[in-house]
Structure formats: structure tokens, C-alpha cells
Amino acid sequence: MDYVFEAQAPVGVPVAGGGTLFPVRRVYCVGRNYAAHAREMGSDPQREPPFFFCKPGDAVVPAAPGSTLELPYPSRTANLHHEVELVVAIGRGGRDIAAAEAAAHVYGYAIGLDMTRRDLQLEMRNAGRPWEIGKAFDASAPIGPIHRGAPAARAAIELAVNGQLRQRSSLDQMIWSIDDTIAHLSGYFELRPGDLIFTGTPEGVGAVVPGDVLEARIEGLGDLRVRIAA
Ligand code: MN
């Protein structure tokens, strides 16, 4: 039977150097995965199991390689925050994946921004309500091209706003490694090809305003340049 209207095609994220697109299915995000960021958000970064939230697949906005992505300023917030994150792209699905097997399920890696309406997220958190309006809004997940090769274990991850460094850490500061994250996540959800995992942000998150230019970088994955639309 025909669809009653045209079905929406998945968002396609360019694969670096490939001339191909990675079709996005779901977006999973890890909360508080760097101790210093957990502290700045008022949490105790003890090794509690990782927790997850989701963004819609069509919240992903891919950057064309080498270009500056124009990102809308979302409605109903006065405190839009940047969170630079390593994104893991899943190429092979599975459930209850062992950490030792996790690497075989990864297609590639990218730089992503978990854009956050911080005022609404904290309001929802403090009221014990879901985070969606703070985290899962339209265009909340800009992402750079997907690279097949893994970044180095201690690769630098950083973000500058208007040339001023705001976030800087290294991937070995993650509380839960990529392998551990995949192991935990696949115990709750069956992972499928096309899933993206945003692996959490280091300390230094802060507000951006229309006109700001964000430059995110992870060693080995190039950079991602975003301008907040006026
Ligand atoms: Mn985040």
C-alpha cells in the first residue's frame, strides 16, 4: 500500500572522503560522562552507571565538509548551551553487546554538539520531569562528517566560541569508555545500524547567542564550525 503522504527520508551524515551518506536512525546521548562536567552541573561524579536520553533522528543537522553550518536559535529559551561531544556511529546492530565486542559494531566517529536549552533542562530536571524540551528540540544535534578511523585514546576535545576557548579536555577523561557505553546501552535498547551515540561533554559548557561562531575540534576528526543564526 502507498503511504498517505511522502515518508520522510532519514538524515544523511556525510562520510569523510567517501562521497556517501550515513543514514541516521536514532540518537542516544550519555549524561554526565566527564567528572568535571558532572561537578559543574551540581552532581557527584562517582561511578554511577551511565544514564541515557534520546534526541529524534531528525534533530541531527549534518555539516557539509569544510563549511560553516547555520544553526537556528531555538524558541522559548534564554540560555542555549553548547556541549561538544565525541559521537559514535553504529554500523552493526545488536543487543547485550559485551564491551570486548563493542568495537566491531562501530562504523565511525564524528564531532557533535549536544545543544541544550539549559534553562528548560534544569527546570524539568528539578521538577522530576522528562528532559525533551531541554534536549530533544529541532536542530539540537549538529554533527560533522563521520570518520572511519577511531581518534586516539587521549585525543583532545575542545570548543571555542568566537575564537575564545571554552571547553578543553581529552577523550580519556570519559567516565565510561565507548566500549562500556555500548555495552550498557545495548542492554536497554537493541542497537541498529544508523544509530548515533553522543558520548557526553567535558567541563566548560556555557551560553551562546545569535551571531556566535562555534568551532569544535577533536584530534583526528577534523573540526565542526557552526554559526548561531541571528
Ligand atoms: Mn551532552
CSV table of N, CA, C and O and ligand atoms in Angstrom, one decimal, residues 30 53 83 85 114 135 200-201, ligand 1:
chain,number,residue,atom,x,y,z
A,30,VAL,N,24.7,10.2,26.2
A,30,VAL,CA,25.1,9.8,27.6
A,30,VAL,C,25.1,11.1,28.4
A,30,VAL,O,25.7,12.1,28.0
A,53,PHE,N,19.7,9.6,27.4
A,53,PHE,CA,18.5,10.2,26.9
A,53,PHE,C,18.6,10.2,25.4
A,53,PHE,O,19.6,9.8,24.9
A,83,GLU,N,27.5,21.9,24.1
A,83,GLU,CA,28.2,20.7,24.7
A,83,GLU,C,28.9,20.0,23.5
A,83,GLU,O,28.3,19.4,22.7
A,85,GLU,N,30.9,17.0,21.9
A,85,GLU,CA,30.9,15.6,22.2
A,85,GLU,C,31.5,14.7,21.1
A,85,GLU,O,31.3,15.1,19.9
A,114,ASP,N,25.8,18.7,21.4
A,114,ASP,CA,24.5,18.4,22.1
A,114,ASP,C,24.0,19.7,22.6
A,114,ASP,O,24.2,20.1,23.7
A,135,LYS,N,16.4,19.2,25.6
A,135,LYS,CA,17.5,18.5,24.9
A,135,LYS,C,17.1,18.0,23.5
A,135,LYS,O,18.0,17.8,22.7
A,200,GLY,N,28.8,12.4,25.7
A,200,GLY,CA,28.9,13.2,26.8
A,200,GLY,C,29.9,14.3,26.6
A,200,GLY,O,30.8,14.3,25.7
A,201,THR,N,29.8,15.4,27.4
A,201,THR,CA,30.6,16.6,27.2
A,201,THR,C,31.5,16.8,28.4
A,201,THR,O,31.2,16.6,29.5
B,1,MN,MN,25.5,16.2,26.5
